[in-house]
Short mmCIF file of C-alpha atoms in Angstrom, two decimals:
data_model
loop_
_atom_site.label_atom_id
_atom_site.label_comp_id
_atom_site.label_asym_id
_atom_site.label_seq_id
_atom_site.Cartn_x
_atom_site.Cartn_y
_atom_site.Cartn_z
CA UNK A 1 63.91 -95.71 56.07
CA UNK A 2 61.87 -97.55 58.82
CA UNK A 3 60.32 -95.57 61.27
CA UNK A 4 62.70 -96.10 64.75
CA UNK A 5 59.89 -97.80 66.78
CA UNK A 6 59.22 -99.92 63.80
CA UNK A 7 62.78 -100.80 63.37
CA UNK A 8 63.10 -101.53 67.12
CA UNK A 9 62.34 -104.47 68.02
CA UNK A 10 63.58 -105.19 71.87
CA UNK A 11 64.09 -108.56 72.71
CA UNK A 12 64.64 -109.26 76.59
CA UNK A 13 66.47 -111.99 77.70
CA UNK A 14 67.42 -114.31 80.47
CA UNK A 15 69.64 -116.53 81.39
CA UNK A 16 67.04 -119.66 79.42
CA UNK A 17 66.55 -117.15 76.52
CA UNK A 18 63.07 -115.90 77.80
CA UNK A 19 61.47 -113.05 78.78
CA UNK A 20 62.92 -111.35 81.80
CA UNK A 21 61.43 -108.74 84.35
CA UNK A 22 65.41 -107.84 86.21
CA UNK A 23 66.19 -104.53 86.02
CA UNK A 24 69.59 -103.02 86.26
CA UNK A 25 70.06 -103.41 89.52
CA UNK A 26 69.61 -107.05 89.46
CA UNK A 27 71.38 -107.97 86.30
CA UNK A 28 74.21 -107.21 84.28
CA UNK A 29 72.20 -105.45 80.93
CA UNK A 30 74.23 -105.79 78.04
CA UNK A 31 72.10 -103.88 74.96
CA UNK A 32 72.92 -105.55 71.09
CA UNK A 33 73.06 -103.51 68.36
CA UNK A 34 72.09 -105.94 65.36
CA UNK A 35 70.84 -106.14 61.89
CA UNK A 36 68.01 -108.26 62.13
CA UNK A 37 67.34 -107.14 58.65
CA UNK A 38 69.35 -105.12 55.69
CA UNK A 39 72.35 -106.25 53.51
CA UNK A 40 74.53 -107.12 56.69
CA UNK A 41 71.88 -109.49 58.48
CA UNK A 42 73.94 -112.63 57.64
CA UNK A 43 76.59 -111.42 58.75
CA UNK A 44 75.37 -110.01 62.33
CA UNK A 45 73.08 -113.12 62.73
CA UNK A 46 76.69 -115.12 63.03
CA UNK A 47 78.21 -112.69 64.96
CA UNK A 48 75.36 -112.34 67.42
CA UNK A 49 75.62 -116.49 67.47
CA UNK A 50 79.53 -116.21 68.32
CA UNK A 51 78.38 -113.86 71.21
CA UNK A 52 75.99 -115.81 72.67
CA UNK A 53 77.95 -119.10 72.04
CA UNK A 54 80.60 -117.55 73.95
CA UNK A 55 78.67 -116.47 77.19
CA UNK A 56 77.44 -119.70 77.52
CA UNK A 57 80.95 -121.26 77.30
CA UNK A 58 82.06 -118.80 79.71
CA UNK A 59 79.52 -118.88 81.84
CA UNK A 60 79.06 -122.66 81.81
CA UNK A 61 75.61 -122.42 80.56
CA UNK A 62 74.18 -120.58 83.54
CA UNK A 63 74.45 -117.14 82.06
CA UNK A 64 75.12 -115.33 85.45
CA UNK A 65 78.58 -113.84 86.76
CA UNK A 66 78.66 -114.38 90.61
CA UNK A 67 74.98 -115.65 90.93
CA UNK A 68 73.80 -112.13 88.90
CA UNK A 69 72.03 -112.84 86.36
CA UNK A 70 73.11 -111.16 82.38
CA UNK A 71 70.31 -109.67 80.44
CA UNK A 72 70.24 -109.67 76.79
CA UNK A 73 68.10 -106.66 75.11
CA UNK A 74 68.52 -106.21 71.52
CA UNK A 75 67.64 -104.13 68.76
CA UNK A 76 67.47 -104.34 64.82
CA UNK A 77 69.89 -101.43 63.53
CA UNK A 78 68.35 -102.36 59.24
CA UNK A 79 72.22 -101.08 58.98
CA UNK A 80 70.82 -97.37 58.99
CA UNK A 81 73.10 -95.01 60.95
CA UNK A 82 70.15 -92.90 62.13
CA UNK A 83 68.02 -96.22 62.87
CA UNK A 84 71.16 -97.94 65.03
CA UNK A 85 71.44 -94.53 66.71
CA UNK A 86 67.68 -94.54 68.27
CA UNK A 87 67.94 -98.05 68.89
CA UNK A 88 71.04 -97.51 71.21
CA UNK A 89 69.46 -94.50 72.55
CA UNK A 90 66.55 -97.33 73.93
CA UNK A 91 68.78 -99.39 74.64
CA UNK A 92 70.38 -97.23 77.24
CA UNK A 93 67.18 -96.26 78.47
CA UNK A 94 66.28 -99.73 79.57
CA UNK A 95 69.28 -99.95 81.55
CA UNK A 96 71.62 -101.31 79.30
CA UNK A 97 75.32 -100.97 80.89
CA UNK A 98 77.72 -102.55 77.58
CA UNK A 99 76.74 -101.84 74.12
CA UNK A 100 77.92 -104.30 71.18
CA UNK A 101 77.61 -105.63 67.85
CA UNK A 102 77.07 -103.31 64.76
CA UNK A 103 78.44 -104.95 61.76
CA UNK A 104 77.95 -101.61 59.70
CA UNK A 105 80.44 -99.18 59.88
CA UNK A 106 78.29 -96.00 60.06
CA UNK A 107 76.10 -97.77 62.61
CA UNK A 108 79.23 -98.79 64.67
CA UNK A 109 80.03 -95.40 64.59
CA UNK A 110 77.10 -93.60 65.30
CA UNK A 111 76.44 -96.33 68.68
CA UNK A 112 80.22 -95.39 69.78
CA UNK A 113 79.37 -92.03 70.16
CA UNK A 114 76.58 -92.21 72.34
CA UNK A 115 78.57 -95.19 74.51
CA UNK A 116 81.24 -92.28 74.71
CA UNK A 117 78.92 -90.13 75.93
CA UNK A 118 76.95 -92.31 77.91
CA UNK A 119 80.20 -93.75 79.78
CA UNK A 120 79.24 -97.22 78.89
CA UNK A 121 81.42 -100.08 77.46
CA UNK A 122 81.36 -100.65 73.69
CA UNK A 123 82.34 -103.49 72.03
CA UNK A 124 81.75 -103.02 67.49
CA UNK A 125 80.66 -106.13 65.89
CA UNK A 126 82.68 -106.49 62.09
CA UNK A 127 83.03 -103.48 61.29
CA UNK A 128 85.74 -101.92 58.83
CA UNK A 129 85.85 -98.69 59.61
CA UNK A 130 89.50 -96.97 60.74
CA UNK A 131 87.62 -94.74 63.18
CA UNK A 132 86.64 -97.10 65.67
CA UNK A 133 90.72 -97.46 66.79
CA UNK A 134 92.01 -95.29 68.83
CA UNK A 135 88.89 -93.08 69.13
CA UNK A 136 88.04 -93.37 73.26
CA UNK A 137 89.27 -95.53 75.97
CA UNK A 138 85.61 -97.54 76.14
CA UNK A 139 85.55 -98.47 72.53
CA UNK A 140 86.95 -101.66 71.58
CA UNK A 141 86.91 -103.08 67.88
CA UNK A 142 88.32 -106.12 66.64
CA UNK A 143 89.11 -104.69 63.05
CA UNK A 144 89.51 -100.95 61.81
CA UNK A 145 93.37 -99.68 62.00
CA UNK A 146 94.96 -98.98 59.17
CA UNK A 147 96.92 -102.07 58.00
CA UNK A 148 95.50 -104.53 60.89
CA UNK A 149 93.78 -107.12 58.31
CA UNK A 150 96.97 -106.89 55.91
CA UNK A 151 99.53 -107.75 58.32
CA UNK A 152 98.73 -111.18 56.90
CA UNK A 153 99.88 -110.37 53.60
CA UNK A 154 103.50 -110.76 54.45
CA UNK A 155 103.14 -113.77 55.84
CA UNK A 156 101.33 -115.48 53.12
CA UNK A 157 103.48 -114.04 50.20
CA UNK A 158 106.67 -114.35 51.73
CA UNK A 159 109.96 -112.82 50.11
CA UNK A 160 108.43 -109.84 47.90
CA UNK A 161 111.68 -107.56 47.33
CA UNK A 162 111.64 -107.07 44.02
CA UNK A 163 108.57 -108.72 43.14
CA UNK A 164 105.30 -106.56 41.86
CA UNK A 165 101.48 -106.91 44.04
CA UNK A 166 98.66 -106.03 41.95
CA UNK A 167 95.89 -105.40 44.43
CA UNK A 168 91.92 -104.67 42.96
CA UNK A 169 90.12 -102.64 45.16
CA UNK A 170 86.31 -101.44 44.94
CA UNK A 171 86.37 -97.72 45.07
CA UNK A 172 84.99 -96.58 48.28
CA UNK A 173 86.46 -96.45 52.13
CA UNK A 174 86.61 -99.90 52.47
CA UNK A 175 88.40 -101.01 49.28
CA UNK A 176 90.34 -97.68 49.97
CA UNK A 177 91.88 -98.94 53.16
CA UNK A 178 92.25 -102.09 51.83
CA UNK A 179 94.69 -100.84 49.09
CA UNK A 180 96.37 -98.66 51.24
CA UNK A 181 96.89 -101.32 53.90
CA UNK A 182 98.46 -103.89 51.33
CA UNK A 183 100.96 -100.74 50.13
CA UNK A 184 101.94 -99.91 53.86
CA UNK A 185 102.84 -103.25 54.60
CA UNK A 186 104.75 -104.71 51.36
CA UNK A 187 106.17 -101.56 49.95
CA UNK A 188 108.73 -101.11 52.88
CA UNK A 189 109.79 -105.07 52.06
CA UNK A 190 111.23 -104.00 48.93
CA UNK A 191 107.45 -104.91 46.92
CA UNK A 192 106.20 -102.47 44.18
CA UNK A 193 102.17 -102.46 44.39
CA UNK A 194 99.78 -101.69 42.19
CA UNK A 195 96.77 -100.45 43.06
CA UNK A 196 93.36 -100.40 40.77
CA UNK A 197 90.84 -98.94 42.43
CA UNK A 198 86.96 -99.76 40.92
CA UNK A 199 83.38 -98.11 40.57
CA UNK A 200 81.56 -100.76 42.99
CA UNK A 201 78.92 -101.49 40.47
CA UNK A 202 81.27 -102.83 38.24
CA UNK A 203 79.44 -106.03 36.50
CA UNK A 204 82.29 -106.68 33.50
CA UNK A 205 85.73 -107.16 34.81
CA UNK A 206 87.80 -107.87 31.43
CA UNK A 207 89.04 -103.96 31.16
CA UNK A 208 90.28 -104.01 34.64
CA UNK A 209 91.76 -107.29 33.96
CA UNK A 210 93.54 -106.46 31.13
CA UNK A 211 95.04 -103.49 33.16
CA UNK A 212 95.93 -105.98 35.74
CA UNK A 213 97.96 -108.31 33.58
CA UNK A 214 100.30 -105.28 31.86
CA UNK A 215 102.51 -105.07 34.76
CA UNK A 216 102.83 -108.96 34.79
CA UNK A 217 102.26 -109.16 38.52
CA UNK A 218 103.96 -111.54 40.77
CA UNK A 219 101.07 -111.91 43.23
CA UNK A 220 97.60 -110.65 42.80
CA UNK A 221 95.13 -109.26 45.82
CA UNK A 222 91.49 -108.44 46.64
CA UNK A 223 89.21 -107.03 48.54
CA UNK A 224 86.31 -107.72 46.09
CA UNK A 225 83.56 -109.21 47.86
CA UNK A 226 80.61 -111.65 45.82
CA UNK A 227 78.98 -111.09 43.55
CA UNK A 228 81.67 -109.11 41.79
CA UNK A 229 84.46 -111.26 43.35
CA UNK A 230 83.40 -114.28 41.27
CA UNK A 231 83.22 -112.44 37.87
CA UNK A 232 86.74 -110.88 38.68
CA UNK A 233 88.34 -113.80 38.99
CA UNK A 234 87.05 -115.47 36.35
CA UNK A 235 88.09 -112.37 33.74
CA UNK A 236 91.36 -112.57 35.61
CA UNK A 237 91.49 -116.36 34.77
CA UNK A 238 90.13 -115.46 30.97
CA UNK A 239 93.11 -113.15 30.36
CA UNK A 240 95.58 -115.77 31.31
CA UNK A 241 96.78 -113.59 34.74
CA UNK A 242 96.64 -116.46 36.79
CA UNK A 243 99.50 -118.52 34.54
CA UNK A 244 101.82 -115.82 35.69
CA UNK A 245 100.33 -114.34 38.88
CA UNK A 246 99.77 -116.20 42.20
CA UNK A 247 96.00 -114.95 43.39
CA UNK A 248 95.76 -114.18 47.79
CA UNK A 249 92.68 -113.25 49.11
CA UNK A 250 90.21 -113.58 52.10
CA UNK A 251 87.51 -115.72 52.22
CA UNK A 252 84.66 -114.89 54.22
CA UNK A 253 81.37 -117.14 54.33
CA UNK A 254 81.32 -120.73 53.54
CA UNK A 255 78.33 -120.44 50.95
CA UNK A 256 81.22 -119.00 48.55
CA UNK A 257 83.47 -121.27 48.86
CA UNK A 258 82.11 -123.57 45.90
CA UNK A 259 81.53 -120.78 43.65
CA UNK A 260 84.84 -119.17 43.96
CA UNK A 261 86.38 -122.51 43.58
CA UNK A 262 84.57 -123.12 40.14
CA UNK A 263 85.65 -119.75 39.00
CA UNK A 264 89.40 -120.18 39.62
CA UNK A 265 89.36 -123.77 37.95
CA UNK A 266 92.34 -125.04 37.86
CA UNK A 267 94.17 -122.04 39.32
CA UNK A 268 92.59 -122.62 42.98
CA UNK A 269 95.30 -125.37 43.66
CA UNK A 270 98.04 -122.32 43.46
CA UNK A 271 95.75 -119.72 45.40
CA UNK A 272 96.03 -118.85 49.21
CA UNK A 273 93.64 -117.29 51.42
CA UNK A 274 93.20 -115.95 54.36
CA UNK A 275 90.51 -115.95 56.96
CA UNK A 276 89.71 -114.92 60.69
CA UNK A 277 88.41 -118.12 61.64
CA UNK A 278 86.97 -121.65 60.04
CA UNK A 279 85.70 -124.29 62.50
CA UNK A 280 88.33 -126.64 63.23
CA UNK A 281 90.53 -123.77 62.93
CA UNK A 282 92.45 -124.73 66.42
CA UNK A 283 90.56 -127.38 67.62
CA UNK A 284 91.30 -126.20 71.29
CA UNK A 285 88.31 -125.69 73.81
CA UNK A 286 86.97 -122.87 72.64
CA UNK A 287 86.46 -124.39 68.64
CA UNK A 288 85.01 -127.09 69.68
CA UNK A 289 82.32 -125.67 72.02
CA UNK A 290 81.08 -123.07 69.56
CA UNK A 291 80.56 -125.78 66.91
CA UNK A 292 78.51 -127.61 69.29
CA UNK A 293 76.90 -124.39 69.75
CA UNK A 294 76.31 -123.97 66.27
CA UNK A 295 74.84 -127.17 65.80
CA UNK A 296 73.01 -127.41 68.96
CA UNK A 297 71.20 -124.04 67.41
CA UNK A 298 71.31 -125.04 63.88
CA UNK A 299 73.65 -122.53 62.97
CA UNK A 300 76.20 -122.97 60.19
CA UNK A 301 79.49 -121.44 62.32
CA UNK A 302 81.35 -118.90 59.92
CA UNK A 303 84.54 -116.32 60.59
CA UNK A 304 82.16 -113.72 62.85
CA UNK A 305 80.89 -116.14 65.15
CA UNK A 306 84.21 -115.99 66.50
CA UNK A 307 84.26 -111.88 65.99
CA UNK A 308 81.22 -112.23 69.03
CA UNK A 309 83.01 -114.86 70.88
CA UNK A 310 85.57 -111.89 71.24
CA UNK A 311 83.40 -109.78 71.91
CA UNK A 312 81.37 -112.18 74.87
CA UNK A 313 84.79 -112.74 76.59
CA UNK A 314 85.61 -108.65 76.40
CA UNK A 315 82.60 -107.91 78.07
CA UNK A 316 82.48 -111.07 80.53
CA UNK A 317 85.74 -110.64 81.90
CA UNK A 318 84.97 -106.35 82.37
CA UNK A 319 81.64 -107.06 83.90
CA UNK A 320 83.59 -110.04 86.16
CA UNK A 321 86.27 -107.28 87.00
CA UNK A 322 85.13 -103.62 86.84
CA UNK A 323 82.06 -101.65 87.77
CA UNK A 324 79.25 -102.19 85.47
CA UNK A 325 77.71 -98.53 86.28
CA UNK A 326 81.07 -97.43 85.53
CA UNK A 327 82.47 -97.47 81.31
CA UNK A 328 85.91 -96.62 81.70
CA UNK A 329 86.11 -98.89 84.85
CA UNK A 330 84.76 -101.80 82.73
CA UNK A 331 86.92 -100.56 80.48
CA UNK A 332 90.52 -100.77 82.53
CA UNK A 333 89.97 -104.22 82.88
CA UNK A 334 90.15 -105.48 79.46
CA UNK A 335 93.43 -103.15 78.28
CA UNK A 336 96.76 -104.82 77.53
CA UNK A 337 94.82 -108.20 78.45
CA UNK A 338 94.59 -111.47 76.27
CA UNK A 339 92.38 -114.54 75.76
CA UNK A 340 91.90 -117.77 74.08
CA UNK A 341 89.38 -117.79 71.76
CA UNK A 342 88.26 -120.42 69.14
CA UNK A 343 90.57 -118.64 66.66
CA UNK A 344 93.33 -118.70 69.42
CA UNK A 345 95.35 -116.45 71.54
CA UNK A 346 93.34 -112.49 71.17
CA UNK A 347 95.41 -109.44 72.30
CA UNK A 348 93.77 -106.27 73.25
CA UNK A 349 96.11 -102.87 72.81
CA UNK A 350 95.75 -100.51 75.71
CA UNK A 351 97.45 -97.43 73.64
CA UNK A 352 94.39 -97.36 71.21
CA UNK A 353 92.09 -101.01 72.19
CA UNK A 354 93.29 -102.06 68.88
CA UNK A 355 91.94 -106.26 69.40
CA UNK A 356 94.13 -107.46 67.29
CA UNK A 357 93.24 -111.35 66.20
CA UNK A 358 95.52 -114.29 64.72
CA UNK A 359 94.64 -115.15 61.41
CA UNK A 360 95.05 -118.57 58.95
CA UNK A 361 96.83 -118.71 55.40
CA UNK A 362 94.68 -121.73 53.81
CA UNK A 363 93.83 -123.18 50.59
CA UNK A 364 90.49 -124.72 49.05
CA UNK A 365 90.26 -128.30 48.71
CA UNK A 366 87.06 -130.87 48.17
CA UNK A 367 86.84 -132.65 51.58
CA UNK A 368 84.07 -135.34 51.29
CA UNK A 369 82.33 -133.68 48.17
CA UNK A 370 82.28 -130.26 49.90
CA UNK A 371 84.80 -127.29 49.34
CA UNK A 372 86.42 -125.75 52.28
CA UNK A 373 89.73 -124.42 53.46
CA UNK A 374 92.72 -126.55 54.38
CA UNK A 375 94.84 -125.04 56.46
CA UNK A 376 98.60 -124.31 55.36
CA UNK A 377 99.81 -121.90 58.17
CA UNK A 378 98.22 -120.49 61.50
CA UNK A 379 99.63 -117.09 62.35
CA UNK A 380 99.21 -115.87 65.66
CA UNK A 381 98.36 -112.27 66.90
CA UNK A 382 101.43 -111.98 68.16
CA UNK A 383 103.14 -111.65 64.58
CA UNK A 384 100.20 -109.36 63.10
CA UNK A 385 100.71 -106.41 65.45
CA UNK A 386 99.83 -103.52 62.99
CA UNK A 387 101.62 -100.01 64.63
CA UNK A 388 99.41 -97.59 66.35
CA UNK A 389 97.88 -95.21 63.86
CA UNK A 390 95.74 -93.18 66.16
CA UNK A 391 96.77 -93.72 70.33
CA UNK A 392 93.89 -92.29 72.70
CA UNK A 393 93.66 -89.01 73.26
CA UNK A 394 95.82 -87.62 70.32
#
């Protein structure tokens, strides 16, 4: 484990991205929690784009709210609980007032904490933790109830009473939830689900395949992420599941897309995903300024820039409407309140800040040599309200 000043690594800035001498009193100071490095970097680096993509959209480039300037300070988390914790902890200390963006769940966790306790805004980055939901009225995440990402899975399956979901899982809290999420949400539409839970190291996928195939699934769902994802589908295309099975899952980066196409061969034309965001997505406004963004910065734009465009407009509309000295102030302005972001309309959930986000059933096709997704149906927020699990203060 790095050493905590080795692993922090403050970067002030203003309004033109350099160094800055305004203290709290003269700026809004909004402190990132990032991984600059460790096995979520990619991920944060896009998210951290979103986010500053979307201040500048909503800030029309000036990066001020009422002629006061917003500060940027940041620290690298490595995606080590303990590490993200002392980063936040400096953070705070050099004024920050809003805390955002850990992409690792025990980070996330760790930085809402000392926001609680600190009466500051939080705003988690992707993380998938359950805990973040429901847990204080000044944290906000945009995934992490129970059932909130699977809400989709009605909508892309369609009529499942009487039909049987296989879903393959890796076997930790993630992958947990995951299964758990597609059971709460078919089984009372009449679906019977089968769950097969993993060891996450798993590198040969034909035993688990041949499980998969006995109950002669209608549909078949993962949460497998690469590199395992690709060797899963390809044992599930070896032992003939796909002629009888129709394959959903999320897609996540772009750099995948290929490689997961190549694996289903033929079967890709008859499999649907789903994903938070892909630009061109909506096309409105918001889309189309964070691609320029993107490219302007040399950025490709994947799902979790528009997780950090959520999270800019969360904290640009509380710092535009509530005190920034005061957390739950900031806090009462962004409850029961909805936006238009790239990926659409956003809803935030006052009874437990659930933000929950529309989401796209596509398909991969080649589009000018390249694979990508094509979309086949936009669902809004609106019909992917997942019930409270945890409310505030229960």
């Amino acid at each position: 484990m790095l050493a905590a000043g080795a692993a922090l690594s403050l970067l002030a800035l203003s309004a033109c991205g350099g160094a800055s001498s305004g203290s709290a009193s003269d700026a809004f100071t909004v402190g990132m929690v990032v991984s600059k490095t460790g096995p979520l970097s990619t991920y944060s680096a896009d998210w951290e784009n979103g986010f500053r993509a979307g201040l500048d959209y909503l800030t029309q480039g000036k990066m001020e709210i009422d002629g006061k300037p917003i500060k940027l300070i940041e620290g690298d988390d490595t995606g080590d609980a303990t590490v993200g914790s002392n980063v936040a902890t400096n953070l705070l200390s050099d004024g920050a007032q809003v805390l955002v963006g850990p992409t690792s769940s025990p980070v996330a966790l760790a930085v809402a904490n000392l926001a609680i306790q600190n009466n500051v805004l939080f705003v988690a980055g992707d993380a998938g933790t359950t805990d973040l939901v429901g847990m204080d009225d000044r944290v906000f995440a945009p995934f992490g109830a129970a059932r909130s990402g699977n809400e989709i899975d009605a909508k892309i399956v369609g009529d499942v009473d009487g039909k049987t979901v296989a879903t393959i899982d890796p076997d930790y809290e993630f992958g947990q939830t995951q299964a758990a999420g597609v059971k709460a949400v078919l089984e009372p539409l009449g679906a019977t689900v089968k769950s097969f839970l993993e060891p996450t190291d798993t590198a040969d996928f034909t035993t688990v395949a041949q499980k998969v195939a006995k109950p002669h699934p209608d549909f078949v769902t993962t949460s497998w992420l690469a590199p395992g994802q690709l060797q899963l589908y390809r044992a599930l295309a070896a032992q003939g599941v796909f002629k009888e099975s129709h394959l959903y899952a999320a897609l996540m980066k772009s750099d995948s897309f290929k490689t997961i196409a190549e694996s289903l061969g033929n079967f890709v034309n008859d499999t649907r995903f789903s994903i938070a965001y892909f630009p061109g997505a909506t096309g409105n406004e918001q889309d189309l300024a964070l691609q320029k963004y993107g490219k302007a910065h040399k950025h490709t734009v994947e799902y979790d820039d528009s997780m950090g465009w959520t999270a800019a407009e969360i904290v640009y509309h509380a710092l535009t409407n509530g005190d920034a000295s005061d957390g739950e102030s900031l806090a009462k302005t962004v409850k029961d309140w909805s936006f238009t972001g790239p990926q659409g309309e956003v809803q935030i959930r006052g009874k437990d800040n659930q933000i929950i986000l529309p989401r796209f059933s596509v398909k991969l096709t080649k589009q000018n040599g390249q694979w990508g997704p094509k979309l086949v149906k936009a669902v809004p927020a609106s019909e992917l309200v997942p019930p409270v699990v945890k409310a505030i203060g229960q």
